[in-house]
PDB file of C-alpha atoms in Angstrom:
ATOM      1  CA  MET A   1      -6.302 -19.850   6.566  1.00 44.00           C
ATOM      2  CA  SER A   2      -4.695 -21.973   9.338  1.00 43.00           C
ATOM      3  CA  PRO A   3      -1.803 -20.754  11.428  1.00 44.00           C
ATOM      4  CA  ASP A   4       0.526 -23.060   9.428  1.00 46.00           C
ATOM      5  CA  GLU A   5      -0.526 -21.417   6.190  1.00 44.00           C
ATOM      6  CA  THR A   6       0.691 -17.774   7.036  1.00 43.00           C
ATOM      7  CA  GLN A   7       1.955 -15.742   4.142  1.00 46.00           C
ATOM      8  CA  THR A   8       5.542 -14.603   4.434  1.00 49.00           C
ATOM      9  CA  ALA A   9       7.605 -12.048   2.548  1.00 53.00           C
ATOM     10  CA  PRO A  10       9.208 -13.355  -0.631  1.00 52.00           C
ATOM     11  CA  VAL A  11      12.642 -14.555   0.161  1.00 51.00           C
ATOM     12  CA  VAL A  12      15.589 -14.061  -2.194  1.00 53.00           C
ATOM     13  CA  GLN A  13      17.516 -17.265  -2.420  1.00 52.00           C
ATOM     14  CA  PRO A  14      21.270 -17.136  -3.178  1.00 48.00           C
ATOM     15  CA  THR A  15      22.524 -19.114  -6.116  1.00 49.00           C
ATOM     16  CA  ASN A  16      26.006 -19.475  -7.359  1.00 49.00           C
ATOM     17  CA  SER A  17      28.200 -16.855  -5.455  1.00 50.00           C
ATOM     18  CA  GLN A  18      31.497 -17.796  -7.273  1.00 53.00           C
ATOM     19  CA  PRO A  19      33.015 -14.747  -8.966  1.00 53.00           C
ATOM     20  CA  THR A  20      33.364 -15.125 -12.864  1.00 56.00           C
ATOM     21  CA  ASN A  21      34.324 -12.909 -15.713  1.00 62.00           C
ATOM     22  CA  ARG A  22      30.688 -12.263 -16.358  1.00 69.00           C
ATOM     23  CA  THR A  23      30.253 -11.125 -12.758  1.00 72.00           C
ATOM     24  CA  ALA A  24      33.095  -8.617 -13.151  1.00 73.00           C
ATOM     25  CA  ALA A  25      31.653  -7.418 -16.521  1.00 77.00           C
ATOM     26  CA  THR A  26      28.214  -6.909 -14.895  1.00 84.00           C
ATOM     27  CA  LEU A  27      29.686  -4.856 -12.018  1.00 89.00           C
ATOM     28  CA  ILE A  28      32.293  -2.761 -13.768  1.00 90.00           C
ATOM     29  CA  VAL A  29      29.994  -0.122 -15.233  1.00 89.00           C
ATOM     30  CA  PRO A  30      28.102   0.477 -11.999  1.00 92.00           C
ATOM     31  CA  VAL A  31      31.323   0.602 -10.075  1.00 92.00           C
ATOM     32  CA  LEU A  32      32.783   3.029 -12.554  1.00 93.00           C
ATOM     33  CA  VAL A  33      29.700   5.269 -12.461  1.00 93.00           C
ATOM     34  CA  ALA A  34      29.910   5.197  -8.645  1.00 94.00           C
ATOM     35  CA  CYS A  35      33.468   6.398  -8.795  1.00 94.00           C
ATOM     36  CA  PHE A  36      32.629   9.123 -11.231  1.00 95.00           C
ATOM     37  CA  VAL A  37      29.729  10.399  -9.269  1.00 94.00           C
ATOM     38  CA  ALA A  38      31.560  10.386  -5.977  1.00 94.00           C
ATOM     39  CA  GLY A  39      34.547  12.005  -7.535  1.00 92.00           C
ATOM     40  CA  ALA A  40      32.625  14.624  -9.468  1.00 92.00           C
ATOM     41  CA  LEU A  41      30.695  15.713  -6.388  1.00 92.00           C
ATOM     42  CA  GLY A  42      33.917  15.837  -4.375  1.00 90.00           C
ATOM     43  CA  VAL A  43      35.664  17.948  -6.971  1.00 92.00           C
ATOM     44  CA  TYR A  44      32.672  20.282  -7.472  1.00 91.00           C
ATOM     45  CA  GLY A  45      32.310  20.653  -3.633  1.00 89.00           C
ATOM     46  CA  LYS A  46      36.041  21.539  -3.278  1.00 90.00           C
ATOM     47  CA  VAL A  47      36.435  23.950  -6.265  1.00 90.00           C
ATOM     48  CA  HIS A  48      33.066  25.631  -5.933  1.00 86.00           C
ATOM     49  CA  GLU A  49      33.192  28.759  -3.820  1.00 85.00           C
ATOM     50  CA  PRO A  50      30.630  28.268  -0.991  1.00 83.00           C
ATOM     51  CA  THR A  51      28.022  30.886  -1.011  1.00 83.00           C
ATOM     52  CA  GLY A  52      26.834  30.382   2.551  1.00 78.00           C
ATOM     53  CA  ILE A  53      23.318  30.987   1.332  1.00 74.00           C
ATOM     54  CA  ALA A  54      20.679  28.414   1.600  1.00 71.00           C
ATOM     55  CA  VAL A  55      16.872  28.378   1.405  1.00 67.00           C
ATOM     56  CA  ASN A  56      15.014  28.262   4.636  1.00 70.00           C
ATOM     57  CA  VAL A  57      11.740  26.505   5.026  1.00 72.00           C
ATOM     58  CA  ALA A  58       8.863  28.103   6.998  1.00 70.00           C
ATOM     59  CA  GLY A  59       8.432  26.675  10.405  1.00 70.00           C
ATOM     60  CA  PHE A  60      12.102  25.931  10.962  1.00 74.00           C
ATOM     61  CA  SER A  61      14.349  28.190  12.867  1.00 75.00           C
ATOM     62  CA  SER A  62      17.252  28.083  10.359  1.00 76.00           C
ATOM     63  CA  PRO A  63      18.472  26.362   7.194  1.00 75.00           C
ATOM     64  CA  GLN A  64      20.640  24.209   9.477  1.00 79.00           C
ATOM     65  CA  THR A  65      17.628  22.728  11.256  1.00 83.00           C
ATOM     66  CA  VAL A  66      15.837  22.008   8.075  1.00 83.00           C
ATOM     67  CA  LYS A  67      19.039  20.158   6.945  1.00 87.00           C
ATOM     68  CA  VAL A  68      19.262  18.142  10.114  1.00 89.00           C
ATOM     69  CA  TRP A  69      15.678  17.104  10.197  1.00 91.00           C
ATOM     70  CA  LEU A  70      15.667  16.121   6.561  1.00 91.00           C
ATOM     71  CA  ALA A  71      18.794  14.090   7.214  1.00 92.00           C
ATOM     72  CA  THR A  72      17.000  12.496  10.200  1.00 94.00           C
ATOM     73  CA  LEU A  73      14.064  11.589   8.063  1.00 95.00           C
ATOM     74  CA  ALA A  74      16.333  10.161   5.372  1.00 95.00           C
ATOM     75  CA  PHE A  75      18.124   8.057   8.043  1.00 95.00           C
ATOM     76  CA  ALA A  76      14.827   6.839   9.567  1.00 96.00           C
ATOM     77  CA  LEU A  77      13.647   5.681   6.111  1.00 96.00           C
ATOM     78  CA  ALA A  78      17.001   3.929   5.638  1.00 94.00           C
ATOM     79  CA  VAL A  79      16.326   2.020   8.806  1.00 95.00           C
ATOM     80  CA  VAL A  80      12.972   0.937   7.328  1.00 95.00           C
ATOM     81  CA  GLN A  81      14.911  -0.063   4.132  1.00 93.00           C
ATOM     82  CA  LEU A  82      17.301  -2.112   6.163  1.00 93.00           C
ATOM     83  CA  PHE A  83      14.500  -3.937   8.029  1.00 93.00           C
ATOM     84  CA  THR A  84      12.469  -4.619   4.989  1.00 92.00           C
ATOM     85  CA  ALA A  85      15.544  -5.869   3.138  1.00 91.00           C
ATOM     86  CA  LEU A  86      16.314  -8.290   5.976  1.00 91.00           C
ATOM     87  CA  VAL A  87      12.823  -9.650   5.813  1.00 91.00           C
ATOM     88  CA  MET A  88      12.874  -9.942   2.055  1.00 87.00           C
ATOM     89  CA  TYR A  89      16.129 -11.880   2.185  1.00 85.00           C
ATOM     90  CA  GLY A  90      14.789 -14.140   4.829  1.00 85.00           C
ATOM     91  CA  LYS A  91      17.030 -12.960   7.660  1.00 88.00           C
ATOM     92  CA  ILE A  92      14.061 -11.884   9.810  1.00 88.00           C
ATOM     93  CA  PRO A  93      11.047 -14.270   9.539  1.00 87.00           C
ATOM     94  CA  LEU A  94       7.784 -12.227   9.328  1.00 85.00           C
ATOM     95  CA  PRO A  95       4.415 -13.734   8.560  1.00 83.00           C
ATOM     96  CA  ASN A  96       1.962 -11.983   6.214  1.00 83.00           C
ATOM     97  CA  ALA A  97       4.709  -9.611   4.828  1.00 78.00           C
ATOM     98  CA  GLY A  98       4.028  -9.804   1.099  1.00 81.00           C
ATOM     99  CA  TRP A  99       3.504  -6.056   1.169  1.00 85.00           C
ATOM    100  CA  LEU A 100       7.017  -5.200   2.276  1.00 87.00           C
ATOM    101  CA  GLY A 101       8.441  -5.103  -1.320  1.00 86.00           C
ATOM    102  CA  GLY A 102       6.306  -1.911  -1.890  1.00 89.00           C
ATOM    103  CA  LEU A 103       7.302  -0.424   1.434  1.00 93.00           C
ATOM    104  CA  HIS A 104      10.940  -1.157   0.699  1.00 91.00           C
ATOM    105  CA  ARG A 105      10.781   0.616  -2.648  1.00 91.00           C
ATOM    106  CA  TRP A 106       8.830   3.600  -1.394  1.00 94.00           C
ATOM    107  CA  SER A 107      10.964   4.108   1.702  1.00 94.00           C
ATOM    108  CA  GLY A 108      14.074   4.131  -0.375  1.00 92.00           C
ATOM    109  CA  ARG A 109      12.518   6.701  -2.825  1.00 93.00           C
ATOM    110  CA  LEU A 110      11.445   8.959  -0.003  1.00 95.00           C
ATOM    111  CA  ALA A 111      14.917   8.770   1.712  1.00 93.00           C
ATOM    112  CA  PHE A 112      16.574   9.693  -1.523  1.00 93.00           C
ATOM    113  CA  ILE A 113      14.112  12.606  -1.993  1.00 93.00           C
ATOM    114  CA  ALA A 114      14.682  13.859   1.558  1.00 91.00           C
ATOM    115  CA  SER A 115      18.466  13.742   0.954  1.00 92.00           C
ATOM    116  CA  ILE A 116      18.473  15.946  -2.112  1.00 91.00           C
ATOM    117  CA  PRO A 117      17.915  19.318  -0.455  1.00 87.00           C
ATOM    118  CA  VAL A 118      20.425  18.393   2.275  1.00 88.00           C
ATOM    119  CA  ALA A 119      23.069  17.614  -0.553  1.00 90.00           C
ATOM    120  CA  LEU A 120      22.265  20.743  -2.376  1.00 87.00           C
ATOM    121  CA  HIS A 121      22.696  22.854   0.780  1.00 86.00           C
ATOM    122  CA  CYS A 122      25.977  21.130   1.610  1.00 85.00           C
ATOM    123  CA  LEU A 123      27.445  21.430  -1.960  1.00 87.00           C
ATOM    124  CA  TYR A 124      26.171  24.893  -2.677  1.00 86.00           C
ATOM    125  CA  ALA A 125      26.261  26.711   0.552  1.00 83.00           C
ATOM    126  CA  LEU A 126      29.108  24.967   2.369  1.00 85.00           C
ATOM    127  CA  GLY A 127      31.204  23.036  -0.264  1.00 83.00           C
ATOM    128  CA  PHE A 128      33.542  20.043   0.501  1.00 86.00           C
ATOM    129  CA  ALA A 129      34.718  20.821   4.014  1.00 85.00           C
ATOM    130  CA  ASP A 130      37.816  19.424   5.529  1.00 84.00           C
ATOM    131  CA  PHE A 131      38.788  21.724   8.355  1.00 86.00           C
ATOM    132  CA  ASP A 132      38.254  19.007  11.063  1.00 91.00           C
ATOM    133  CA  THR A 133      37.814  15.322  11.150  1.00 93.00           C
ATOM    134  CA  ARG A 134      33.975  15.403  11.405  1.00 91.00           C
ATOM    135  CA  THR A 135      33.383  17.748   8.467  1.00 90.00           C
ATOM    136  CA  LEU A 136      36.018  15.741   6.309  1.00 92.00           C
ATOM    137  CA  MET A 137      34.312  12.463   7.132  1.00 94.00           C
ATOM    138  CA  HIS A 138      30.891  14.094   6.457  1.00 92.00           C
ATOM    139  CA  SER A 139      32.017  15.295   3.098  1.00 92.00           C
ATOM    140  CA  LEU A 140      33.435  11.841   2.228  1.00 94.00           C
ATOM    141  CA  PHE A 141      30.385  10.036   3.418  1.00 95.00           C
ATOM    142  CA  GLY A 142      28.167  12.472   1.230  1.00 93.00           C
ATOM    143  CA  CYS A 143      30.218  11.857  -1.984  1.00 94.00           C
ATOM    144  CA  PHE A 144      30.369   8.109  -1.313  1.00 95.00           C
ATOM    145  CA  PHE A 145      26.616   7.888  -0.582  1.00 94.00           C
ATOM    146  CA  TYR A 146      25.677   9.325  -3.951  1.00 95.00           C
ATOM    147  CA  GLY A 147      28.197   7.304  -5.692  1.00 95.00           C
ATOM    148  CA  VAL A 148      27.230   3.999  -4.355  1.00 95.00           C
ATOM    149  CA  PHE A 149      23.514   4.901  -4.574  1.00 95.00           C
ATOM    150  CA  ALA A 150      23.981   5.403  -8.323  1.00 95.00           C
ATOM    151  CA  ALA A 151      25.663   2.077  -8.638  1.00 94.00           C
ATOM    152  CA  LYS A 152      22.870   0.404  -6.626  1.00 94.00           C
ATOM    153  CA  MET A 153      20.241   1.866  -8.930  1.00 93.00           C
ATOM    154  CA  LEU A 154      22.115   0.694 -12.049  1.00 92.00           C
ATOM    155  CA  LEU A 155      22.447  -2.805 -10.683  1.00 92.00           C
ATOM    156  CA  LEU A 156      18.684  -2.960 -10.044  1.00 88.00           C
ATOM    157  CA  ALA A 157      18.049  -2.634 -13.779  1.00 83.00           C
ATOM    158  CA  LYS A 158      20.737  -5.121 -14.931  1.00 83.00           C
ATOM    159  CA  LYS A 159      20.262  -8.734 -15.700  1.00 84.00           C
ATOM    160  CA  GLY A 160      22.723 -11.310 -14.501  1.00 83.00           C
ATOM    161  CA  VAL A 161      23.767  -9.390 -11.398  1.00 86.00           C
ATOM    162  CA  PRO A 162      25.145 -11.751  -8.672  1.00 87.00           C
ATOM    163  CA  ASN A 163      22.759 -12.324  -5.793  1.00 85.00           C
ATOM    164  CA  TRP A 164      25.283 -10.907  -3.346  1.00 88.00           C
ATOM    165  CA  ALA A 165      25.666  -7.582  -5.153  1.00 89.00           C
ATOM    166  CA  LEU A 166      22.436  -5.801  -4.206  1.00 90.00           C
ATOM    167  CA  PRO A 167      22.757  -6.642  -0.516  1.00 91.00           C
ATOM    168  CA  LEU A 168      26.332  -5.409  -0.631  1.00 93.00           C
ATOM    169  CA  PHE A 169      25.486  -2.127  -2.449  1.00 94.00           C
ATOM    170  CA  GLY A 170      22.434  -1.670  -0.305  1.00 93.00           C
ATOM    171  CA  GLY A 171      24.456  -2.172   2.786  1.00 93.00           C
ATOM    172  CA  LEU A 172      27.062   0.435   1.501  1.00 95.00           C
ATOM    173  CA  VAL A 173      24.245   2.925   0.879  1.00 94.00           C
ATOM    174  CA  PHE A 174      22.979   2.283   4.455  1.00 94.00           C
ATOM    175  CA  THR A 175      26.531   2.616   5.893  1.00 95.00           C
ATOM    176  CA  ALA A 176      27.051   5.910   4.092  1.00 95.00           C
ATOM    177  CA  LEU A 177      23.708   7.324   5.097  1.00 94.00           C
ATOM    178  CA  SER A 178      24.320   6.268   8.662  1.00 95.00           C
ATOM    179  CA  GLY A 179      27.766   8.090   8.568  1.00 94.00           C
ATOM    180  CA  LEU A 180      26.076  11.199   7.199  1.00 93.00           C
ATOM    181  CA  PHE A 181      23.542  11.134   9.920  1.00 93.00           C
ATOM    182  CA  VAL A 182      26.120  10.645  12.736  1.00 94.00           C
ATOM    183  CA  THR A 183      28.429  13.359  11.328  1.00 93.00           C
ATOM    184  CA  SER A 184      25.552  15.927  10.801  1.00 89.00           C
ATOM    185  CA  ALA A 185      22.190  15.522  12.486  1.00 86.00           C
ATOM    186  CA  LEU A 186      23.321  13.436  15.480  1.00 92.00           C
ATOM    187  CA  TRP A 187      26.222  15.748  16.003  1.00 89.00           C
ATOM    188  CA  PHE A 188      23.957  18.751  15.673  1.00 89.00           C
ATOM    189  CA  PHE A 189      21.431  17.356  18.206  1.00 90.00           C
ATOM    190  CA  THR A 190      24.111  16.390  20.746  1.00 91.00           C
ATOM    191  CA  THR A 191      25.951  19.758  20.366  1.00 87.00           C
ATOM    192  CA  PHE A 192      23.104  22.312  20.156  1.00 83.00           C
ATOM    193  CA  GLY A 193      20.005  20.265  21.374  1.00 78.00           C
ATOM    194  CA  VAL A 194      16.991  19.256  19.514  1.00 79.00           C
ATOM    195  CA  LYS A 195      15.502  22.338  17.805  1.00 72.00           C
ATOM    196  CA  ILE A 196      12.927  22.893  15.124  1.00 76.00           C
TER     197      ILE A 196
END
């Protein structure tokens, strides 16, 4: 293979980006599901009496450190998601990158899996907290993350989704996870130091 024949990642080409009634119909159910998931988590977190009890993992000094390290892992995997999405959409040229689709899917799956124990700890042990700006923002980002993630997963399985929808919802997922990281793990590391 000559240097001019390098393999690049598959590029998603935009087509018609004009909104239509069909576009609205395609997006309405995922958006409604997103609102329901985010609202249900917020209501549960607010009305549930926090137990203060969480499961610790061997090797970590506290449940809080488990939570911040899993959140850091989820954020790092989200950065991988962002990079691979930018390559797949042709925003970053990368030769011989046909394998990035699999990396994109698996980094997303692993980021979601890493986020589940964190969310369970937050909801069950702490509840929806709003006693200061950081905790309120963290609670809102958490509810928003799972809502928009549910919408993105539904859009992946739908036919006729406008080409702009997946990048938009993927960007919203990344933004929510970034907000969660900043208001939890990064705050913890800058306040208490890096601990295991």
